[in-house]
Amino acid sequence: MANNSITVIDNRTGNKFDFPIVQPTIGPDVVDISSFYKNTGMFTFDRGFTSTASCRSNITYIDGGAGKLMYRGYDIGYLATKKTFLDATYLLLHKELPTKEQLDNFNLELKKRSFINESMKKLFDAFPDNAHPMAILSSAVAALSAFYSDSLDMDTPEEVIEMAHRIIAKIPTIAAFSYRYSKGLPVIYPDLDKGFTENFLYMLRAYPHGYVELKPIEVEALDTIFTLHADHEQNASTTAVRVVASTQAHPYAAVSSGVGALWGRAHGGANESVIRQLEMIGSVDNVDKFIAKAKDKNDPFRLMGFGHRVYKNFDPRATILKELRDKLTDELDIDSHLLEIANKIEKIALSDEYFVKRHLYPNIDFYSGLILNALRIPKEMFAVIFVMGRTPGWIAQWVELKEQKDMKIARPRQLYLGPLERTPKS
Ligand code: SDX
């Protein structure tokens, strides 16, 4: 029996099988079971991949027990309070924080690519006015590939970074355009004199003649939100991006699949659901009733913004956002009525045995919604904001997967519980 291994014994036969233990830089050891089926003739079963490491990665590390999150080794608290979203984006893509000159050049490369082909506006026209911006965004990202069909193979590092710049630069414009179309407003083109985050708020809010109400504190708050969302190891939407990337599909298809996966209310759609839930609860007097519904196993109602697959203590991003929300309460128009309801929910949930026993704490989405609300960003755009933040992470994960020469197409097996072969009656 090799020392750095684990032995599995089939108690039905007494057969023993050894599997190597692989040690990470930091975090739980990993048992490599790649040969499990070949050696044992059995599959492993792991509903929702709660105990499964799907890949090797150098990008993001989460310690769910300690409430720790690092991008390329830098703590999220440092990046969110001392650096900008473009710093974090550059770090995710290039593995190092940028110098001032590198950041200026990076910013310029994104500005140059912030416009979209005018004929993409026909795509926006095809949607009904009440189309959810995530429907438009997932379609538009995939549609981008049609304008770059000559460079979808990404065989050289130059082609990869060109793609990364394009997608990161164009998603804010597509997002802003989809919102303006949904409101029947004229689109506002990127203003290349404005910074990345300021430019997005400008495209969202400005009047055709250029007038816009924009406070620096609003730009700073949204930039922090983008940084906090930039990557999060192998979450559901990043897994979707990696699965699509493993089929050799191009990154526009992979990112579009990430948008679709993120839209779910159990994932990136939770921030919109939190606000809708607070509005539905409507009063602090109703909170107890909804807490009881959340605890009732027979009731599908769940407390949006609570719980996390990995964080079983606290979500460090939520801590940063809560501080930001409290700081902005005076400077921005945080909805005091919804805040009162949110505070009561949080107070009860943090002491109630049902939530404490299941390690259900407020996650990033519980706080981001109230801040986005105060930034006068419409609820239906909340998941789009999440996409804008997460796009650099998805692309960094896509690049990492492509760089791994032993990458295999994602093709899990199943626990089959269907019928045995049946003889057709006729
Ligand atoms: C994000 O993975 C990531 O990194 C995601 C993310 C990222 O940055 O990419 O962090 C972003 O998606 C944050 C999560 C946003 N979603 C929500 O806020 C939706 C509400 N939360 C739940 O849907 C749930 O907590 C999940 C999906 C977040 C986590 O689900 P898990 O890990 O599969 O946990 P589970 O469903 O197995 O729940 C464990 C127990 C169950 O009860 P028991 O069967 O043990 O009795 O906790 C209960 C659940 O019923 N539970 C909840 C609950 N969340 C879990 N009960 C009430 N309300 C909730 N919100």
Short mmCIF file of C-alpha atoms and ligand atoms in Angstrom, two decimals:
data_model
loop_
_atom_site.label_atom_id
_atom_site.label_comp_id
_atom_site.label_asym_id
_atom_site.label_seq_id
_atom_site.Cartn_x
_atom_site.Cartn_y
_atom_site.Cartn_z
CA MET A 1 0.00 0.00 0.00
CA ALA A 2 1.62 3.29 -1.11
CA ASN A 3 1.94 5.74 1.82
CA ASN A 4 0.47 8.81 0.16
CA SER A 5 -2.72 7.04 -0.83
CA ILE A 6 -6.15 5.97 0.36
CA THR A 7 -7.34 2.36 0.26
CA VAL A 8 -10.94 1.53 -0.63
CA ILE A 9 -12.15 -1.92 0.43
CA ASP A 10 -15.16 -3.51 -1.26
CA ASN A 11 -16.66 -5.27 1.75
CA ARG A 12 -18.62 -7.60 -0.51
CA THR A 13 -15.44 -9.16 -1.94
CA GLY A 14 -12.66 -7.95 0.32
CA ASN A 15 -10.96 -6.44 -2.75
CA LYS A 16 -8.75 -3.46 -1.95
CA PHE A 17 -8.06 -0.52 -4.25
CA ASP A 18 -5.45 2.20 -3.68
CA PHE A 19 -5.91 5.74 -4.92
CA PRO A 20 -3.19 8.44 -4.70
CA ILE A 21 -3.63 11.48 -2.45
CA VAL A 22 -2.62 14.74 -4.12
CA GLN A 23 -1.65 17.65 -1.87
CA PRO A 24 -2.68 21.21 -2.81
CA THR A 25 -0.78 24.42 -2.05
CA ILE A 26 -3.44 25.04 0.60
CA GLY A 27 -6.81 23.46 1.42
CA PRO A 28 -8.10 19.89 1.70
CA ASP A 29 -6.05 17.02 0.26
CA VAL A 30 -7.48 15.49 -2.92
CA VAL A 31 -7.93 11.78 -3.69
CA ASP A 32 -7.30 11.19 -7.39
CA ILE A 33 -10.04 8.74 -8.40
CA SER A 34 -9.51 9.10 -12.16
CA SER A 35 -8.86 5.33 -12.35
CA PHE A 36 -11.72 4.40 -10.00
CA TYR A 37 -14.06 2.98 -12.67
CA LYS A 38 -11.21 1.27 -14.57
CA ASN A 39 -9.91 -0.39 -11.37
CA THR A 40 -13.17 -1.12 -9.52
CA GLY A 41 -15.84 -1.27 -12.26
CA MET A 42 -17.88 1.11 -10.10
CA PHE A 43 -18.76 4.81 -10.38
CA THR A 44 -18.57 7.27 -7.50
CA PHE A 45 -21.74 9.27 -6.81
CA ASP A 46 -21.62 12.86 -5.58
CA ARG A 47 -24.93 14.75 -5.94
CA GLY A 48 -24.18 18.38 -6.71
CA PHE A 49 -20.42 17.66 -6.57
CA THR A 50 -20.32 18.49 -2.85
CA SER A 51 -17.08 16.47 -2.37
CA THR A 52 -15.61 16.64 -5.87
CA ALA A 53 -12.69 18.68 -7.17
CA SER A 54 -13.38 19.03 -10.89
CA CYS A 55 -10.04 20.49 -11.95
CA ARG A 56 -6.62 21.81 -10.99
CA SER A 57 -6.54 25.58 -10.64
CA ASN A 58 -4.14 28.38 -9.61
CA ILE A 59 -6.68 31.18 -9.74
CA THR A 60 -8.93 31.48 -6.68
CA TYR A 61 -8.85 29.92 -3.24
CA ILE A 62 -11.77 29.79 -0.80
CA ASP A 63 -11.57 28.57 2.80
CA GLY A 64 -15.26 28.17 3.64
CA GLY A 65 -14.64 27.56 7.33
CA ALA A 66 -12.38 30.58 7.79
CA GLY A 67 -14.38 32.84 5.49
CA LYS A 68 -11.29 33.38 3.33
CA LEU A 69 -11.21 34.31 -0.38
CA MET A 70 -8.07 35.01 -2.45
CA TYR A 71 -7.57 35.85 -6.14
CA ARG A 72 -4.08 34.66 -7.22
CA GLY A 73 -3.05 34.74 -3.54
CA TYR A 74 -4.30 38.26 -2.76
CA ASP A 75 -6.96 38.55 -0.03
CA ILE A 76 -10.33 39.82 -1.25
CA GLY A 77 -10.39 42.44 1.51
CA TYR A 78 -7.20 44.03 0.16
CA LEU A 79 -8.35 43.91 -3.46
CA ALA A 80 -11.85 45.25 -2.73
CA THR A 81 -10.69 48.17 -0.57
CA LYS A 82 -7.25 49.09 -1.93
CA LYS A 83 -7.45 48.16 -5.62
CA THR A 84 -9.89 48.72 -8.51
CA PHE A 85 -11.92 46.22 -10.48
CA LEU A 86 -9.53 46.63 -13.42
CA ASP A 87 -6.61 45.82 -11.11
CA ALA A 88 -8.39 42.62 -10.07
CA THR A 89 -9.31 41.84 -13.69
CA TYR A 90 -5.68 42.27 -14.80
CA LEU A 91 -4.55 40.08 -11.88
CA LEU A 92 -6.97 37.29 -12.81
CA LEU A 93 -5.92 37.37 -16.47
CA HIS A 94 -2.15 37.94 -16.07
CA LYS A 95 -1.47 36.34 -12.65
CA GLU A 96 0.14 39.55 -11.29
CA LEU A 97 -1.22 42.93 -10.21
CA PRO A 98 -0.50 45.56 -12.86
CA THR A 99 1.98 48.40 -12.61
CA LYS A 100 0.48 51.86 -13.23
CA GLU A 101 1.69 51.73 -16.82
CA GLN A 102 0.29 48.22 -17.37
CA LEU A 103 -3.05 49.30 -15.88
CA ASP A 104 -3.22 52.39 -18.10
CA ASN A 105 -2.48 50.30 -21.20
CA PHE A 106 -5.02 47.67 -20.14
CA ASN A 107 -7.64 50.36 -19.64
CA LEU A 108 -6.87 51.77 -23.09
CA GLU A 109 -7.14 48.32 -24.74
CA LEU A 110 -10.59 47.89 -23.17
CA LYS A 111 -11.74 51.38 -24.18
CA LYS A 112 -10.75 50.68 -27.79
CA ARG A 113 -13.01 47.60 -27.78
CA SER A 114 -15.97 48.99 -25.84
CA PHE A 115 -18.10 49.62 -28.93
CA ILE A 116 -20.18 46.85 -30.49
CA ASN A 117 -20.93 46.35 -34.17
CA GLU A 118 -23.88 48.56 -35.08
CA SER A 119 -25.68 45.61 -36.67
CA MET A 120 -25.90 43.99 -33.22
CA LYS A 121 -28.60 46.54 -32.51
CA LYS A 122 -30.90 44.47 -34.74
CA LEU A 123 -30.56 41.70 -32.13
CA PHE A 124 -31.81 44.05 -29.44
CA ASP A 125 -34.70 45.06 -31.70
CA ALA A 126 -35.75 41.41 -31.98
CA PHE A 127 -36.57 41.18 -28.27
CA PRO A 128 -39.90 42.28 -26.78
CA ASP A 129 -39.73 45.39 -24.58
CA ASN A 130 -40.14 43.39 -21.38
CA ALA A 131 -37.36 40.94 -22.23
CA HIS A 132 -35.16 40.19 -19.20
CA PRO A 133 -31.70 41.73 -19.77
CA MET A 134 -30.12 38.34 -18.98
CA ALA A 135 -31.96 36.84 -21.96
CA ILE A 136 -30.53 39.57 -24.18
CA LEU A 137 -27.06 39.33 -22.65
CA SER A 138 -26.71 35.54 -23.01
CA SER A 139 -27.84 35.81 -26.66
CA ALA A 140 -25.67 38.83 -27.42
CA VAL A 141 -22.49 37.26 -26.01
CA ALA A 142 -22.97 34.17 -28.19
CA ALA A 143 -23.83 36.44 -31.13
CA LEU A 144 -20.51 38.31 -30.70
CA SER A 145 -18.80 35.22 -32.12
CA ALA A 146 -20.48 35.89 -35.48
CA PHE A 147 -18.52 39.13 -35.78
CA TYR A 148 -15.18 37.44 -35.05
CA SER A 149 -15.64 34.18 -36.92
CA ASP A 150 -12.14 34.56 -38.37
CA SER A 151 -10.52 34.16 -34.95
CA LEU A 152 -12.50 31.62 -32.97
CA ASP A 153 -9.72 29.05 -32.61
CA MET A 154 -7.59 31.14 -30.24
CA ASP A 155 -4.38 29.30 -31.15
CA THR A 156 -1.97 32.01 -30.01
CA PRO A 157 -1.65 33.99 -26.74
CA GLU A 158 -2.28 37.15 -28.76
CA GLU A 159 -5.63 35.80 -30.00
CA VAL A 160 -6.57 34.76 -26.45
CA ILE A 161 -5.85 38.17 -24.93
CA GLU A 162 -7.62 39.89 -27.84
CA MET A 163 -10.72 37.77 -27.07
CA ALA A 164 -10.44 38.52 -23.36
CA HIS A 165 -10.23 42.26 -24.00
CA ARG A 166 -13.16 42.13 -26.42
CA ILE A 167 -15.55 40.25 -24.13
CA ILE A 168 -14.66 42.21 -20.97
CA ALA A 169 -14.92 45.51 -22.87
CA LYS A 170 -18.16 44.78 -24.73
CA ILE A 171 -20.28 43.19 -22.02
CA PRO A 172 -20.88 46.53 -20.21
CA THR A 173 -21.99 48.12 -23.48
CA ILE A 174 -24.27 45.17 -24.30
CA ALA A 175 -25.64 45.30 -20.74
CA ALA A 176 -26.32 49.03 -20.88
CA PHE A 177 -27.83 48.80 -24.37
CA SER A 178 -30.13 45.94 -23.30
CA TYR A 179 -31.39 48.05 -20.41
CA ARG A 180 -31.93 51.15 -22.52
CA TYR A 181 -33.80 49.10 -25.15
CA SER A 182 -35.99 47.50 -22.45
CA LYS A 183 -37.04 51.01 -21.37
CA GLY A 184 -37.50 52.35 -24.89
CA LEU A 185 -34.62 54.79 -24.32
CA PRO A 186 -32.04 55.82 -26.92
CA VAL A 187 -28.76 53.98 -26.38
CA ILE A 188 -25.81 55.93 -25.01
CA TYR A 189 -22.45 55.05 -26.56
CA PRO A 190 -19.30 54.53 -24.46
CA ASP A 191 -17.55 57.75 -23.42
CA LEU A 192 -13.84 56.96 -23.77
CA ASP A 193 -12.93 59.75 -21.37
CA LYS A 194 -14.59 57.85 -18.53
CA GLY A 195 -13.25 54.95 -16.48
CA PHE A 196 -14.57 51.41 -16.92
CA THR A 197 -17.18 51.46 -14.10
CA GLU A 198 -18.08 55.14 -14.46
CA ASN A 199 -18.65 54.55 -18.18
CA PHE A 200 -21.13 51.76 -17.47
CA LEU A 201 -23.22 53.94 -15.13
CA TYR A 202 -22.97 56.72 -17.72
CA MET A 203 -24.31 54.44 -20.50
CA LEU A 204 -27.09 53.33 -18.16
CA ARG A 205 -28.21 56.79 -17.02
CA ALA A 206 -27.09 59.56 -19.36
CA TYR A 207 -29.36 61.71 -21.51
CA PRO A 208 -28.66 61.81 -25.25
CA HIS A 209 -27.15 65.28 -24.95
CA GLY A 210 -24.64 63.91 -22.45
CA TYR A 211 -26.07 65.19 -19.16
CA VAL A 212 -25.80 62.59 -16.38
CA GLU A 213 -26.10 62.57 -12.57
CA LEU A 214 -23.18 60.51 -11.28
CA LYS A 215 -21.57 60.67 -7.83
CA PRO A 216 -18.00 59.40 -7.29
CA ILE A 217 -19.25 57.36 -4.30
CA GLU A 218 -21.63 55.51 -6.66
CA VAL A 219 -18.79 54.62 -9.04
CA GLU A 220 -16.63 53.49 -6.09
CA ALA A 221 -19.44 51.31 -4.68
CA LEU A 222 -20.15 49.62 -8.00
CA ASP A 223 -16.45 49.10 -8.66
CA THR A 224 -16.17 47.33 -5.30
CA ILE A 225 -19.17 45.15 -6.16
CA PHE A 226 -17.55 44.17 -9.46
CA THR A 227 -14.30 43.21 -7.68
CA LEU A 228 -16.14 41.11 -5.11
CA HIS A 229 -17.85 39.16 -7.91
CA ALA A 230 -14.79 38.73 -10.17
CA ASP A 231 -14.14 35.03 -9.50
CA HIS A 232 -15.13 32.32 -7.06
CA GLU A 233 -13.37 29.03 -7.95
CA GLN A 234 -15.60 26.27 -9.36
CA ASN A 235 -19.11 27.67 -8.71
CA ALA A 236 -21.99 26.53 -10.91
CA SER A 237 -21.58 29.10 -13.69
CA THR A 238 -17.79 28.73 -13.82
CA THR A 239 -18.31 24.97 -14.02
CA ALA A 240 -20.67 25.58 -16.94
CA VAL A 241 -18.00 27.69 -18.66
CA ARG A 242 -15.39 24.97 -18.11
CA VAL A 243 -17.71 22.19 -19.33
CA VAL A 244 -18.44 24.09 -22.55
CA ALA A 245 -14.75 24.99 -22.94
CA SER A 246 -13.81 21.31 -22.54
CA THR A 247 -15.75 20.52 -25.75
CA GLN A 248 -13.40 22.91 -27.67
CA ALA A 249 -16.26 25.37 -28.11
CA HIS A 250 -15.09 28.97 -28.41
CA PRO A 251 -15.13 31.32 -25.37
CA TYR A 252 -18.15 33.32 -26.58
CA ALA A 253 -20.22 30.11 -26.33
CA ALA A 254 -18.62 29.27 -22.96
CA VAL A 255 -19.28 32.72 -21.47
CA SER A 256 -22.83 32.69 -22.84
CA SER A 257 -23.38 29.36 -21.02
CA GLY A 258 -21.99 30.97 -17.87
CA VAL A 259 -24.54 33.77 -18.19
CA GLY A 260 -27.31 31.20 -18.45
CA ALA A 261 -26.13 29.25 -15.42
CA LEU A 262 -25.62 32.39 -13.34
CA TRP A 263 -29.22 33.50 -14.06
CA GLY A 264 -30.64 30.85 -11.72
CA ARG A 265 -32.08 32.20 -8.46
CA ALA A 266 -30.04 29.68 -6.48
CA HIS A 267 -26.94 31.34 -7.97
CA GLY A 268 -26.43 34.78 -9.52
CA GLY A 269 -30.15 35.46 -9.77
CA ALA A 270 -30.33 35.50 -5.96
CA ASN A 271 -29.53 39.22 -5.67
CA GLU A 272 -32.67 40.13 -7.64
CA SER A 273 -34.65 37.52 -5.68
CA VAL A 274 -33.48 39.02 -2.36
CA ILE A 275 -34.97 42.41 -3.17
CA ARG A 276 -38.18 40.88 -4.58
CA GLN A 277 -38.43 38.77 -1.43
CA LEU A 278 -37.97 41.78 0.86
CA GLU A 279 -40.64 43.64 -1.12
CA MET A 280 -42.94 40.59 -0.89
CA ILE A 281 -42.43 40.29 2.89
CA GLY A 282 -43.38 43.95 2.93
CA SER A 283 -43.18 44.62 6.65
CA VAL A 284 -41.08 43.67 9.68
CA ASP A 285 -44.34 42.30 11.14
CA ASN A 286 -44.34 39.57 8.45
CA VAL A 287 -40.74 38.45 8.93
CA ASP A 288 -41.53 35.74 11.50
CA LYS A 289 -44.07 34.16 9.15
CA PHE A 290 -41.55 33.93 6.31
CA ILE A 291 -38.77 32.65 8.58
CA ALA A 292 -41.17 29.85 9.57
CA LYS A 293 -41.84 29.12 5.89
CA ALA A 294 -38.09 28.97 5.19
CA LYS A 295 -37.69 26.40 7.98
CA ASP A 296 -40.67 24.28 6.92
CA LYS A 297 -39.40 21.21 5.02
CA ASN A 298 -42.75 20.97 3.24
CA ASP A 299 -42.55 24.55 2.02
CA PRO A 300 -40.31 25.24 -1.03
CA PHE A 301 -39.80 28.82 0.21
CA ARG A 302 -36.14 29.61 0.88
CA LEU A 303 -34.60 32.71 2.36
CA MET A 304 -32.86 34.30 -0.61
CA GLY A 305 -29.37 35.56 0.18
CA PHE A 306 -28.80 32.95 2.88
CA GLY A 307 -26.66 29.84 2.73
CA HIS A 308 -23.68 28.84 0.63
CA ARG A 309 -22.18 25.58 -0.58
CA VAL A 310 -18.69 26.56 0.57
CA TYR A 311 -18.94 29.30 3.21
CA LYS A 312 -20.09 27.59 6.39
CA ASN A 313 -19.16 30.47 8.62
CA PHE A 314 -19.40 33.79 6.84
CA ASP A 315 -18.96 35.01 3.26
CA PRO A 316 -16.09 37.54 3.39
CA ARG A 317 -17.64 39.38 0.46
CA ALA A 318 -20.86 39.79 2.45
CA THR A 319 -18.87 41.30 5.32
CA ILE A 320 -17.28 43.86 2.99
CA LEU A 321 -20.63 44.65 1.36
CA LYS A 322 -22.36 45.05 4.72
CA GLU A 323 -19.73 47.61 5.75
CA LEU A 324 -20.16 49.35 2.39
CA ARG A 325 -23.95 49.34 2.74
CA ASP A 326 -23.76 50.82 6.25
CA LYS A 327 -21.26 53.44 4.99
CA LEU A 328 -23.54 54.34 2.06
CA THR A 329 -26.75 54.47 4.08
CA ASP A 330 -26.25 58.20 4.62
CA GLU A 331 -24.56 59.03 1.31
CA LEU A 332 -26.87 56.99 -0.92
CA ASP A 333 -30.59 56.54 -0.80
CA ILE A 334 -30.60 53.03 0.77
CA ASP A 335 -34.26 51.98 1.06
CA SER A 336 -34.76 52.25 4.82
CA HIS A 337 -37.98 50.21 4.73
CA LEU A 338 -36.34 47.24 2.98
CA LEU A 339 -33.24 47.70 5.14
CA GLU A 340 -35.37 47.41 8.28
CA ILE A 341 -36.87 44.14 7.02
CA ALA A 342 -33.42 42.82 5.98
CA ASN A 343 -31.94 43.67 9.37
CA LYS A 344 -34.75 41.84 11.18
CA ILE A 345 -34.32 38.75 8.96
CA GLU A 346 -30.58 38.79 9.56
CA LYS A 347 -30.98 39.21 13.32
CA ILE A 348 -33.39 36.29 13.62
CA ALA A 349 -31.54 33.97 11.19
CA LEU A 350 -28.20 34.49 12.92
CA SER A 351 -29.61 33.22 16.21
CA ASP A 352 -32.21 30.69 15.08
CA GLU A 353 -31.14 27.08 15.61
CA TYR A 354 -32.42 25.98 12.17
CA PHE A 355 -30.05 28.39 10.36
CA VAL A 356 -27.15 28.09 12.79
CA LYS A 357 -27.18 24.26 12.68
CA ARG A 358 -27.13 24.33 8.87
CA HIS A 359 -24.49 27.09 8.74
CA LEU A 360 -26.84 29.37 6.82
CA TYR A 361 -25.36 32.86 6.93
CA PRO A 362 -25.99 35.89 4.75
CA ASN A 363 -24.11 35.59 1.46
CA ILE A 364 -22.94 38.19 -1.02
CA ASP A 365 -26.38 38.47 -2.58
CA PHE A 366 -28.09 39.38 0.69
CA TYR A 367 -26.29 42.73 0.74
CA SER A 368 -25.53 43.50 -2.91
CA GLY A 369 -29.20 43.99 -3.80
CA LEU A 370 -29.81 46.86 -1.37
CA ILE A 371 -26.68 48.66 -2.59
CA LEU A 372 -27.58 48.14 -6.25
CA ASN A 373 -31.06 49.40 -5.39
CA ALA A 374 -29.50 52.52 -3.91
CA LEU A 375 -27.39 52.94 -7.05
CA ARG A 376 -30.70 53.17 -8.91
CA ILE A 377 -29.86 50.00 -10.85
CA PRO A 378 -33.11 48.20 -11.72
CA LYS A 379 -33.67 44.78 -10.09
CA GLU A 380 -33.75 43.03 -13.47
CA MET A 381 -30.18 44.28 -14.04
CA PHE A 382 -28.77 42.83 -10.81
CA ALA A 383 -27.73 39.49 -12.33
CA VAL A 384 -26.24 41.44 -15.26
CA ILE A 385 -24.07 43.31 -12.77
CA PHE A 386 -22.98 39.94 -11.41
CA VAL A 387 -22.06 38.85 -14.98
CA MET A 388 -20.01 42.01 -15.54
CA GLY A 389 -18.07 41.30 -12.36
CA ARG A 390 -17.66 37.56 -13.02
CA THR A 391 -16.64 37.74 -16.69
CA PRO A 392 -12.89 38.20 -15.99
CA GLY A 393 -13.00 35.14 -13.74
CA TRP A 394 -14.79 33.05 -16.34
CA ILE A 395 -12.23 34.03 -18.97
CA ALA A 396 -9.27 33.36 -16.65
CA GLN A 397 -10.75 29.92 -15.90
CA TRP A 398 -11.32 29.30 -19.64
CA VAL A 399 -7.69 30.21 -20.40
CA GLU A 400 -6.41 28.01 -17.56
CA LEU A 401 -8.38 25.03 -18.84
CA LYS A 402 -7.07 25.54 -22.38
CA GLU A 403 -3.49 25.75 -21.09
CA GLN A 404 -3.76 22.35 -19.36
CA LYS A 405 -2.52 19.97 -22.05
CA ASP A 406 -4.08 16.93 -20.33
CA MET A 407 -7.50 18.57 -20.29
CA LYS A 408 -10.31 16.07 -20.99
CA ILE A 409 -13.83 16.69 -22.23
CA ALA A 410 -16.25 16.82 -19.29
CA ARG A 411 -18.35 13.67 -19.47
CA PRO A 412 -19.64 12.40 -16.10
CA ARG A 413 -21.51 9.10 -15.73
CA GLN A 414 -24.72 8.40 -13.75
CA LEU A 415 -26.52 6.22 -11.26
CA TYR A 416 -29.09 4.64 -13.61
CA LEU A 417 -32.44 3.87 -11.98
CA GLY A 418 -34.51 3.47 -15.12
CA PRO A 419 -36.18 0.33 -16.54
CA LEU A 420 -34.33 -2.79 -17.66
CA GLU A 421 -34.56 -3.57 -21.38
CA ARG A 422 -38.15 -4.09 -22.38
CA THR A 423 -39.47 -6.23 -25.25
CA PRO A 424 -41.67 -4.11 -27.53
CA LYS A 425 -45.27 -5.41 -27.54
CA SER A 426 -45.64 -5.23 -31.34
C1 SDX B 1 -24.01 32.44 -5.16
O1 SDX B 1 -20.96 28.61 -5.37
C2 SDX B 1 -20.64 29.83 -5.35
O2 SDX B 1 -19.50 30.20 -5.13
C3 SDX B 1 -21.77 30.79 -5.68
C4 SDX B 1 -21.50 32.26 -5.48
C5 SDX B 1 -20.49 32.78 -6.47
O3 SDX B 1 -19.87 33.81 -6.17
O4 SDX B 1 -20.39 32.20 -7.60
O5 SDX B 1 -21.08 32.50 -4.16
C6 SDX B 1 -22.79 33.08 -5.72
O6 SDX B 1 -24.66 31.72 -5.86
C7 SDX B 1 -24.37 32.66 -3.71
C8 SDX B 1 -25.63 31.86 -3.27
C9 SDX B 1 -26.87 32.63 -3.75
N1 SDX B 1 -28.09 31.82 -3.58
C10 SDX B 1 -29.01 32.09 -2.63
O7 SDX B 1 -28.89 32.96 -1.78
C11 SDX B 1 -30.26 31.22 -2.72
C12 SDX B 1 -30.63 30.68 -1.35
N2 SDX B 1 -29.62 29.71 -0.91
C13 SDX B 1 -29.89 28.29 -1.17
O8 SDX B 1 -30.50 28.04 -2.38
C14 SDX B 1 -28.67 27.42 -0.85
O9 SDX B 1 -28.21 27.82 0.38
C15 SDX B 1 -27.50 27.36 -1.82
C16 SDX B 1 -27.93 27.00 -3.20
C17 SDX B 1 -26.79 28.66 -1.85
C18 SDX B 1 -26.54 26.28 -1.31
O10 SDX B 1 -27.17 25.06 -1.45
P1 SDX B 1 -26.46 23.69 -0.96
O11 SDX B 1 -25.05 23.89 -0.60
O12 SDX B 1 -26.78 22.63 -1.97
O13 SDX B 1 -27.15 23.40 0.39
P2 SDX B 1 -28.49 22.56 0.55
O14 SDX B 1 -29.49 23.03 -0.45
O15 SDX B 1 -28.12 21.12 0.57
O16 SDX B 1 -29.00 23.04 2.00
C19 SDX B 1 -28.51 22.41 3.19
C20 SDX B 1 -29.67 22.56 4.18
C21 SDX B 1 -31.00 21.98 3.64
O17 SDX B 1 -31.76 21.61 4.74
P3 SDX B 1 -31.72 20.04 5.24
O18 SDX B 1 -32.14 19.18 4.05
O19 SDX B 1 -30.28 19.77 5.67
O20 SDX B 1 -32.72 19.97 6.38
O21 SDX B 1 -29.94 23.96 4.41
C22 SDX B 1 -31.25 24.28 3.95
C23 SDX B 1 -31.66 23.18 3.00
O22 SDX B 1 -33.08 23.04 2.96
N3 SDX B 1 -31.14 25.58 3.26
C24 SDX B 1 -32.00 26.59 3.40
C25 SDX B 1 -31.45 27.63 2.61
N4 SDX B 1 -30.32 27.23 2.04
C26 SDX B 1 -30.13 25.96 2.44
N5 SDX B 1 -33.17 26.73 4.10
C27 SDX B 1 -33.78 27.93 3.99
N6 SDX B 1 -33.33 28.98 3.27
C28 SDX B 1 -32.17 28.87 2.58
N7 SDX B 1 -31.70 29.89 1.88
#
